[in-house]
PDB file of C-alpha atoms in Angstrom:
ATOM      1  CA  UNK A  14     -14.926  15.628 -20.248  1.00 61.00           C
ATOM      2  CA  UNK A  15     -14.880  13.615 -17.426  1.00 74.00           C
ATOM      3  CA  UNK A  16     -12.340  14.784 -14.259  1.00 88.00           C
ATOM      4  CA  UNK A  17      -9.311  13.599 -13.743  1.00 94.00           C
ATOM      5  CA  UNK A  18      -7.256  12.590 -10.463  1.00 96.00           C
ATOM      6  CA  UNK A  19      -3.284  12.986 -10.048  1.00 97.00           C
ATOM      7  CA  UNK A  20      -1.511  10.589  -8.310  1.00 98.00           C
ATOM      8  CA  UNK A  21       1.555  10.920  -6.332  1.00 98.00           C
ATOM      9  CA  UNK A  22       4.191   7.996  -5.379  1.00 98.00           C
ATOM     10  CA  UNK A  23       6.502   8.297  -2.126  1.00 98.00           C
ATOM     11  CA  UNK A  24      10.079   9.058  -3.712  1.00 97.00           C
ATOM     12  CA  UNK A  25      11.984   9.019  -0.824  1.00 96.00           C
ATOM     13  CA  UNK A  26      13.152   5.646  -1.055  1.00 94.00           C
ATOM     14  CA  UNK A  27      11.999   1.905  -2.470  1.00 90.00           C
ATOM     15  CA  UNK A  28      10.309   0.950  -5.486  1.00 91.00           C
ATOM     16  CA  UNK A  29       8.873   3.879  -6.092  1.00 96.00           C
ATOM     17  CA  UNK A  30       9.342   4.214  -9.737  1.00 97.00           C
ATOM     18  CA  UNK A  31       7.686   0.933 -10.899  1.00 97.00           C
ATOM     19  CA  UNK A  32       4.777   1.793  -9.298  1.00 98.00           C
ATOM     20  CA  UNK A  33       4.575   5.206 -11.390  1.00 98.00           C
ATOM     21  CA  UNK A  34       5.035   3.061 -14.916  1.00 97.00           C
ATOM     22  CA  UNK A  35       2.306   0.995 -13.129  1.00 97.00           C
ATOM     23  CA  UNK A  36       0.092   3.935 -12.994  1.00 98.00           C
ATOM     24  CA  UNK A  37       1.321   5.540 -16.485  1.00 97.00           C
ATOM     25  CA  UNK A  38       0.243   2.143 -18.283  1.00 96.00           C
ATOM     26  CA  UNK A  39      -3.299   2.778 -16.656  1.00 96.00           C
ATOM     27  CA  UNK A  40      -3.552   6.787 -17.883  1.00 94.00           C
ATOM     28  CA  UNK A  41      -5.353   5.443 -21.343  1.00 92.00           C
ATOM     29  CA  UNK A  42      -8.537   3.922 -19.723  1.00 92.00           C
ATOM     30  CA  UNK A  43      -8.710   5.327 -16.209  1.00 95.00           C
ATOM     31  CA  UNK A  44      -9.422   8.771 -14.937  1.00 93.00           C
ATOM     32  CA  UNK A  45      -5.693   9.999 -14.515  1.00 96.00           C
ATOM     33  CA  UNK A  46      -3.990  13.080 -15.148  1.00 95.00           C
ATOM     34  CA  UNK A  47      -0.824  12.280 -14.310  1.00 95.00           C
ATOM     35  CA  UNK A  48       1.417  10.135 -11.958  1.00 97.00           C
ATOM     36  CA  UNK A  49       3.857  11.817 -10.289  1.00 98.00           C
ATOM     37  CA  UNK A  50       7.288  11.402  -7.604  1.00 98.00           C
ATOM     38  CA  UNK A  51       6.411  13.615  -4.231  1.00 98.00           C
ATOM     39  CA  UNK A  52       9.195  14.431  -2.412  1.00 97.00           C
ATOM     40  CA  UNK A  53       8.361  18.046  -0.990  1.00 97.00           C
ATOM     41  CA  UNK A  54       5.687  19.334   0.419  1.00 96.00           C
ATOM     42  CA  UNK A  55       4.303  20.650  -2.370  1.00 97.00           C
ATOM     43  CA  UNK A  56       4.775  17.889  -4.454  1.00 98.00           C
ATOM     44  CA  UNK A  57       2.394  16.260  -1.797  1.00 98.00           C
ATOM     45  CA  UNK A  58      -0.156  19.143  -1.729  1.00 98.00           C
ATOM     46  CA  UNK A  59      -0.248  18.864  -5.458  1.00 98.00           C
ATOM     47  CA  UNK A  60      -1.850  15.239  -5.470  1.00 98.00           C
ATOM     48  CA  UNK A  61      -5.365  13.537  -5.021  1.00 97.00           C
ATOM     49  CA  UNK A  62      -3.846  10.873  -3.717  1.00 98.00           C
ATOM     50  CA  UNK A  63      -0.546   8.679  -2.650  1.00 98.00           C
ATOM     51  CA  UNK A  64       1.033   5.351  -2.891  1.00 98.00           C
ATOM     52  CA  UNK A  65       3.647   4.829  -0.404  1.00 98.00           C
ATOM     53  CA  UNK A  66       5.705   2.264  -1.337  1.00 97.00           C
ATOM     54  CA  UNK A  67       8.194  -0.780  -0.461  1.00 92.00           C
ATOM     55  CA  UNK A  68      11.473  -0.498   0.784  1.00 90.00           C
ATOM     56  CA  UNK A  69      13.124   0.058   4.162  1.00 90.00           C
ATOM     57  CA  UNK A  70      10.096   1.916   6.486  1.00 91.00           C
ATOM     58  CA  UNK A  71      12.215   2.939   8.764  1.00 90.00           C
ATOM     59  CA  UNK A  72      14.535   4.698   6.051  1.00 92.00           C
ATOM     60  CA  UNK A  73      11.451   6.068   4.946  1.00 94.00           C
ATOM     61  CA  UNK A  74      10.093   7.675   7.989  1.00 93.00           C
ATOM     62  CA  UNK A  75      13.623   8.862   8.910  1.00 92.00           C
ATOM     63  CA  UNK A  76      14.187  10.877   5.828  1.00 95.00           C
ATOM     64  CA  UNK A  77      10.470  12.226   5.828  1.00 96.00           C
ATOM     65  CA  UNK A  78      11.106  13.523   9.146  1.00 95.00           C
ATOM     66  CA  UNK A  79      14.173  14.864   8.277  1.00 94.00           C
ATOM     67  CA  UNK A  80      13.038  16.653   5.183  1.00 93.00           C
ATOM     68  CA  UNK A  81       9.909  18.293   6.868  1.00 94.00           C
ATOM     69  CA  UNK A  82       7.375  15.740   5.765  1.00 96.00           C
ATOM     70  CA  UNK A  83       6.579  13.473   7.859  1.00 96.00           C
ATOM     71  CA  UNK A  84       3.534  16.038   9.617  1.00 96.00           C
ATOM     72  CA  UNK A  85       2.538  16.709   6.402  1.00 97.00           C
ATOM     73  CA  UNK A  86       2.243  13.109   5.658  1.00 97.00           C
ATOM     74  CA  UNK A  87       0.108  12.415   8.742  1.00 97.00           C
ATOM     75  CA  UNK A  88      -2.391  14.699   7.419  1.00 98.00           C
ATOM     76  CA  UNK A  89      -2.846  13.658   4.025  1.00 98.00           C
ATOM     77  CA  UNK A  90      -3.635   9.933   5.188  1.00 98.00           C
ATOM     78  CA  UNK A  91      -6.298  11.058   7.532  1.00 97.00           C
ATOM     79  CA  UNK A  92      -8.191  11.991   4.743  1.00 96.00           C
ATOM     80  CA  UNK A  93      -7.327  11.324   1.064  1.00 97.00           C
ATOM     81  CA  UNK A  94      -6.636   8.049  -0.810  1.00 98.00           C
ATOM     82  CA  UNK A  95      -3.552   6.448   0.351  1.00 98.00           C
ATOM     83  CA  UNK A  96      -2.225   2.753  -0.611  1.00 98.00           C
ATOM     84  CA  UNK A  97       0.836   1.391   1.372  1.00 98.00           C
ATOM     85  CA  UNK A  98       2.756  -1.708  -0.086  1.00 97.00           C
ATOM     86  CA  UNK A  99       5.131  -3.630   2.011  1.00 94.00           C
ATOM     87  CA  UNK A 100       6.980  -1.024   3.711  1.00 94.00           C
ATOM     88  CA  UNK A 101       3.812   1.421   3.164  1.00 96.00           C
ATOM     89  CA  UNK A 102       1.595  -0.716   5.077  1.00 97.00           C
ATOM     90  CA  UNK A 103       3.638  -0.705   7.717  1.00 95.00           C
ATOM     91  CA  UNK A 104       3.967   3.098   7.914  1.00 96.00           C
ATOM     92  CA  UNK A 105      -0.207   3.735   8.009  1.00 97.00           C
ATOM     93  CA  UNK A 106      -0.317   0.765  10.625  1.00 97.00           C
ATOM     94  CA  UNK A 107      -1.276   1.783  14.123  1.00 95.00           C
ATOM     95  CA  UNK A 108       1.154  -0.575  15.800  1.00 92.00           C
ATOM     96  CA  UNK A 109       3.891  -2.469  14.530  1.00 90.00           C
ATOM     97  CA  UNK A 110       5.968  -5.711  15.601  1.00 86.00           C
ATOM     98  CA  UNK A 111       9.608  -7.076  15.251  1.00 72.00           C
ATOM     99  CA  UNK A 112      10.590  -2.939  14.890  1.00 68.00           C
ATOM    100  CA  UNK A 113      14.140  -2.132  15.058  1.00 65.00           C
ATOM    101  CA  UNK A 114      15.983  -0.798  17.961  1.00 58.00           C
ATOM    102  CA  UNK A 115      14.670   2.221  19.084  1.00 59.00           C
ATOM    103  CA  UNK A 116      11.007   1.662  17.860  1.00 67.00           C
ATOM    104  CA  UNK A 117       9.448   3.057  14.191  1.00 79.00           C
ATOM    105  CA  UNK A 118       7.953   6.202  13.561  1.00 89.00           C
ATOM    106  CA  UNK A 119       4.671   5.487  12.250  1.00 94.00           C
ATOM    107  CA  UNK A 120       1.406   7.492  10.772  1.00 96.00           C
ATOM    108  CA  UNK A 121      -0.769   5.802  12.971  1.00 95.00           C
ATOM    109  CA  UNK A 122      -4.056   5.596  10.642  1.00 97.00           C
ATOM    110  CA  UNK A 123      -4.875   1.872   9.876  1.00 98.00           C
ATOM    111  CA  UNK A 124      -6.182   0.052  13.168  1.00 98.00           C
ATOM    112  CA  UNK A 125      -4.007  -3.134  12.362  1.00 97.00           C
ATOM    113  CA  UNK A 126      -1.506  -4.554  13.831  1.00 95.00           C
ATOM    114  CA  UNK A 127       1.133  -5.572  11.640  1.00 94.00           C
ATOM    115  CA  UNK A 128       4.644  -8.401  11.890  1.00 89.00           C
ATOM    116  CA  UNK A 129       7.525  -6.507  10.440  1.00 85.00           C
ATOM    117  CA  UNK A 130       9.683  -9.143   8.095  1.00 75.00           C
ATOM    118  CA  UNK A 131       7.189 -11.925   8.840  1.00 72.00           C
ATOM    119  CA  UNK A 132       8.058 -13.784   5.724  1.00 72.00           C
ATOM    120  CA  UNK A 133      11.983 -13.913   6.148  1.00 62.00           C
ATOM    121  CA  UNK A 134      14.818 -12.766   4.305  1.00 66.00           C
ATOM    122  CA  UNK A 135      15.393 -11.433   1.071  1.00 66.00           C
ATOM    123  CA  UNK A 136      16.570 -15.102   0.224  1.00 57.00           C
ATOM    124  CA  UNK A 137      12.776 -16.448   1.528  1.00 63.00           C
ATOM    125  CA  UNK A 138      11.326 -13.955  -1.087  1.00 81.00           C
ATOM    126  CA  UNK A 139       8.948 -15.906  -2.818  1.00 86.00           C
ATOM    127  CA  UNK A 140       5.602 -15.776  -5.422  1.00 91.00           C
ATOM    128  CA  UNK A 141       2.469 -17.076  -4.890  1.00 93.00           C
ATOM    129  CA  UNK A 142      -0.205 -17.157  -7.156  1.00 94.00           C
ATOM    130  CA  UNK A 143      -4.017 -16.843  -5.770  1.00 93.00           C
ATOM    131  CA  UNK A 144      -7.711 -16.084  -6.660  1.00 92.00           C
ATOM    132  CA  UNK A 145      -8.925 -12.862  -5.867  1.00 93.00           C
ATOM    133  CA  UNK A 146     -12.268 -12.138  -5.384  1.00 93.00           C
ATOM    134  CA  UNK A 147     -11.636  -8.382  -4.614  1.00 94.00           C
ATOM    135  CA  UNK A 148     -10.328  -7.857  -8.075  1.00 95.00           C
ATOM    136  CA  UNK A 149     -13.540  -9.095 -10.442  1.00 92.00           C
ATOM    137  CA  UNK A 150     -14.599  -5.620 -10.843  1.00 88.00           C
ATOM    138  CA  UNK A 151     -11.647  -4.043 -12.284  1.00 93.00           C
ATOM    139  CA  UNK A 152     -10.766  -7.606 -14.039  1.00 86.00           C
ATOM    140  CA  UNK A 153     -11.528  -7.430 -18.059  1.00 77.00           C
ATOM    141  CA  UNK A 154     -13.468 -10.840 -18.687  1.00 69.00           C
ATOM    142  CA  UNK A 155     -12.135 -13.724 -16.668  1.00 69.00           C
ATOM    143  CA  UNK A 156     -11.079 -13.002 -12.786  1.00 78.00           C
ATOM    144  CA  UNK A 157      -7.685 -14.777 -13.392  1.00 91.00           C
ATOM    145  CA  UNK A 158      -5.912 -15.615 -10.290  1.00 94.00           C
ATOM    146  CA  UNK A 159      -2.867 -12.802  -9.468  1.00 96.00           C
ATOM    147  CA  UNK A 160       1.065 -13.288  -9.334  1.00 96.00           C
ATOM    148  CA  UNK A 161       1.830 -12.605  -5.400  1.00 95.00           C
ATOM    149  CA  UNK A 162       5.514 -11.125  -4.840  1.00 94.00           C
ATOM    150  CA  UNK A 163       6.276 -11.274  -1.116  1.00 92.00           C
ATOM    151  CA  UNK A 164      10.188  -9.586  -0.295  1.00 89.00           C
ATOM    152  CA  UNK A 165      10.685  -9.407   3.560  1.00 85.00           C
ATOM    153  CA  UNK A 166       7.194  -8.401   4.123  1.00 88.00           C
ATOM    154  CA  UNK A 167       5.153  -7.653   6.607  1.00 90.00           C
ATOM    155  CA  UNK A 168       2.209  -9.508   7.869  1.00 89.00           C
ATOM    156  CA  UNK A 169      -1.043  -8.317   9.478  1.00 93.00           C
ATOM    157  CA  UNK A 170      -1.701 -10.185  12.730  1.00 90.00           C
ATOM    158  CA  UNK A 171      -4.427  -8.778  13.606  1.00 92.00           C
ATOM    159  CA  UNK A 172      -7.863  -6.014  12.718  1.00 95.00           C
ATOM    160  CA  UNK A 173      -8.488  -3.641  15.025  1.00 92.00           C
ATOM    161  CA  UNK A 174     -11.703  -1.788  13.814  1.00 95.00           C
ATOM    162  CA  UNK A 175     -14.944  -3.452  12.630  1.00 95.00           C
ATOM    163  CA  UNK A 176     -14.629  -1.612   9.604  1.00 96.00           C
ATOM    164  CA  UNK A 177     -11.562  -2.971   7.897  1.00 97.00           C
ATOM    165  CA  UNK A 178     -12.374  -4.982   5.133  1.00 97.00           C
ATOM    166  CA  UNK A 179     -10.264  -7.711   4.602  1.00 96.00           C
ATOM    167  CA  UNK A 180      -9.090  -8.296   1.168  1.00 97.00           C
ATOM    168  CA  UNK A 181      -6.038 -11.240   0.551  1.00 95.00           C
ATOM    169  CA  UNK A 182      -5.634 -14.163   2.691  1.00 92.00           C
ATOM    170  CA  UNK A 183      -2.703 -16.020   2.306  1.00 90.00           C
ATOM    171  CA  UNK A 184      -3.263 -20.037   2.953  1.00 87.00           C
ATOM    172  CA  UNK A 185      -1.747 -21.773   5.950  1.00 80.00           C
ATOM    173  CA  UNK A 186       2.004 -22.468   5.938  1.00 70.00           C
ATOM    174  CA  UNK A 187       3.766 -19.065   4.980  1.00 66.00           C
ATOM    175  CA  UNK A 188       5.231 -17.061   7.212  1.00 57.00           C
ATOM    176  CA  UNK A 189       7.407 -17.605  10.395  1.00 54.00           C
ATOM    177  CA  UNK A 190       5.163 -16.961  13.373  1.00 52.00           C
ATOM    178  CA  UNK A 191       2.616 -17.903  15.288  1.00 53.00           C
ATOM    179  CA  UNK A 192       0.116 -15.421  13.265  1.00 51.00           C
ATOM    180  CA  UNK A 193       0.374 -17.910   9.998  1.00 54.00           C
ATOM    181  CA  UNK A 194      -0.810 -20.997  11.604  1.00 64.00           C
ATOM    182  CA  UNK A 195      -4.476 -20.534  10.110  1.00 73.00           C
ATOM    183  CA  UNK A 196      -3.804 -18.522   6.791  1.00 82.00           C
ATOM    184  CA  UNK A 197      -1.697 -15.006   6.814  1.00 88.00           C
ATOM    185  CA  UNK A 198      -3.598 -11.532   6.025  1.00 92.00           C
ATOM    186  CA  UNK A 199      -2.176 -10.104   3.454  1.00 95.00           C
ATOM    187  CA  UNK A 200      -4.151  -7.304   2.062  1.00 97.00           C
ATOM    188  CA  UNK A 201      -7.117  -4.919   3.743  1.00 98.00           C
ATOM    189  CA  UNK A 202      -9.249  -1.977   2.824  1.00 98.00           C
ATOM    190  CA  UNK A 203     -10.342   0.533   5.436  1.00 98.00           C
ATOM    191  CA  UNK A 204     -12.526   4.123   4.628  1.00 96.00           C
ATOM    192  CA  UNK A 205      -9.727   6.083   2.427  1.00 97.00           C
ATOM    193  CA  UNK A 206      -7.228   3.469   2.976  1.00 98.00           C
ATOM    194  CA  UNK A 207      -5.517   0.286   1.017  1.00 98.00           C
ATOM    195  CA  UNK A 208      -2.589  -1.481   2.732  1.00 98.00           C
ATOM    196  CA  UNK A 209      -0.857  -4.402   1.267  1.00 97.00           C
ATOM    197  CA  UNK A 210       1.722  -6.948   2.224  1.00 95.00           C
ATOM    198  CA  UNK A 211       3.016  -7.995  -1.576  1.00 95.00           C
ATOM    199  CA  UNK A 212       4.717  -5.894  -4.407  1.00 95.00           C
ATOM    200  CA  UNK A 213       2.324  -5.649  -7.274  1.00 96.00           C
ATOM    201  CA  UNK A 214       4.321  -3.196  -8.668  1.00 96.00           C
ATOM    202  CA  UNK A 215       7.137  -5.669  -9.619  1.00 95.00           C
ATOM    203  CA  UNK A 216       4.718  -7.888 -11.782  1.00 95.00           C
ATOM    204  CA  UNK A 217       2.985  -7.001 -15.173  1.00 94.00           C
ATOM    205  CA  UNK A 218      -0.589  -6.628 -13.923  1.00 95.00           C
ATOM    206  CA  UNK A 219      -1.955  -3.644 -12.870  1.00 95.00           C
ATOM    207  CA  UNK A 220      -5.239  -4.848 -11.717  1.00 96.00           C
ATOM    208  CA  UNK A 221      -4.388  -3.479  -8.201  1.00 97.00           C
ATOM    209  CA  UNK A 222      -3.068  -0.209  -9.255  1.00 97.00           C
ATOM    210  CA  UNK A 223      -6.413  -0.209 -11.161  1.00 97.00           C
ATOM    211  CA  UNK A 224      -8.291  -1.146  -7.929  1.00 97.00           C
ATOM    212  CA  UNK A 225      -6.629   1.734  -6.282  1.00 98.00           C
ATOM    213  CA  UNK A 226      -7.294   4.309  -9.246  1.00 97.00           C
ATOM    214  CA  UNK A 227     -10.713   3.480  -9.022  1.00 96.00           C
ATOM    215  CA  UNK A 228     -11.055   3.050  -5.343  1.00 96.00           C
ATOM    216  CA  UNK A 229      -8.968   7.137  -5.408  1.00 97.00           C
ATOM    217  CA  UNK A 230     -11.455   8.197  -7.850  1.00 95.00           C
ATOM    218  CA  UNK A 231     -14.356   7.869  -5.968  1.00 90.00           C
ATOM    219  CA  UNK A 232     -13.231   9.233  -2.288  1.00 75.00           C
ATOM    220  CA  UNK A 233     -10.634  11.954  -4.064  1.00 63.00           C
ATOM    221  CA  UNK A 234     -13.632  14.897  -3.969  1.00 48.00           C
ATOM    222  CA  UNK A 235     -14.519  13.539  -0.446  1.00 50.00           C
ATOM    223  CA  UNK A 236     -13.689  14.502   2.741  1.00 39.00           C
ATOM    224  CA  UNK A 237     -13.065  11.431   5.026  1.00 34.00           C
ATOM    225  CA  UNK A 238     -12.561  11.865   8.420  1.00 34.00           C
ATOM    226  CA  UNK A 239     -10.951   9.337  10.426  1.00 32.00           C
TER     227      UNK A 239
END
C-alpha cells in the first residue's frame, strides 16, 4: 500500500473549514490519510503538512502568538509543505504593505513582497475566471479555465528570489495600485512553498487543493532547507 500524508488546516481563525471538506473530497484518489484542524502544538507536530488559510492575518498571528504557536509555526514553514491563501500568503511573505498600525507579525519565508487589501473592500470582492497552465497536470481531460474568488486580497508586487516560480497572473485592470498597471501576480510556487492571493476553497473545484496534495506528497519525506 502506497503511504499516505496528513494534512493539517490553520484553525485559528478564517475559512478554515472549507478548505478541510476541500481536502476530504480529495481522500478517495489522492494519497491522504486524513485532513485535520491544528490548533496546538501538537496538532501541528502531528501533520505532513499545512494550509494556512484566509481571514484576518493579523488576527491570525495575534492569537498564534498568544497561544504559543507562532515559533512553532516558523519552523514548520522552513521546511515542510505549506500553502497560504489570502491571509496565508501574507503570513509566509517576507515583507508586507498597507499593514495595520503597529506593523504585522509575519513568518518571514517567501521572498515576496506582498499589497495587503490590494483589491478593495469586501464590497469589490469579485470572480474571475482564467486559464491555468499550472493546473494541466492534476486536470482530468480538458485544462478548463478556473473560477477566481478574490475577497480583500492581497497582491504580490514583487519576487524576490530567482527561484520563485510564478504561477497566476491576473490581466491588467484589477487592483488599486500602481503594482496592477501591467497584470497583478496572483499565485507563486517557491521550494516547499505555495502562496495564493484567491480563495479556492470557496468554489467547487479542488484542482488546487489537488495541486497542493500532490505538490505535499512529493517534498513531505524531504528535508528542505531554506
Amino acid at each position: 500500500m502506497a503511504p499516505t500524508i496528513r494534512i493539517g488546516v490553520l484553525a485559528l481563525q478564517g475559512a478554515f473549514i472549507e478548505h478541510i471538506h476541500a481536502l476530504n473530497s480529495l481522500r478517495d484518489t489522492e494519497h491522504i490519510s486524513d485532513a485535520i484542524e491544528v490548533r496546538t502544538k501538537e496538532d501541528l507536530a502531528s501533520v505532513d503538512a499545512l494550509i494556512i488559510p484566509g481571514g484576518e492575518s493579523t488576527t491570525i498571528a495575534l492569537v498564534a502568538e498568544r497561544s504559543g504557536l507562532l515559533d512553532d509555526l516558523r519552523e514548520f514553514v522552513k521546511v515542510k509543505p505549506t500553502w497560504g491563501t489570502c491571509a496565508g500568503l501574507i503570513l509566509l511573505s517576507k515583507n508586507a504593505v498597507h499593514t495595520k498600525k503597529g506593523g504585522q507579525k509575519l513568518l518571514n519565508v517567501l521572498p515576496v513582497t506582498v499589497y495587503r487589501n490590494q483589491f478593495g473592500r469586501q464590497v469589490d470582492s469579485f470572480t474571475i475566471s482564467l486559464p491555468s497552465p499550472c493546473l494541466q497536470e492534476v486536470s482530468e481531460g480538458a485544462n478548463e479555465p478556473f473560477e477566481y474568488v478574490f475577497i480583500r486580497a492581497p497582491a504580490i508586487a514583487s519576487i524576490d528570489d530567482s527561484e520563485i516560480e510564478p504561477l497566476v497572473m491576473l490581466p491588467p485592470g484589477h487592483g488599486q495600485t500602481e503594482v496592477s498597471e501591467n497584470g497583478v501576480l496572483v499565485a507563486v510556487k517557491y521550494r516547499n512553498l505555495l502562496g495564493t492571493s484567491f480563495h479556492p476553497e470557496l468554489t467547487t473545484d479542488n484542482r488546487w487543493h489537488r495541486y497542493f496534495v500532490r505538490m505535499a506528497y512529493g517534498g513531505a519525506s524531504q528535508n528542505i532547507k531554506i
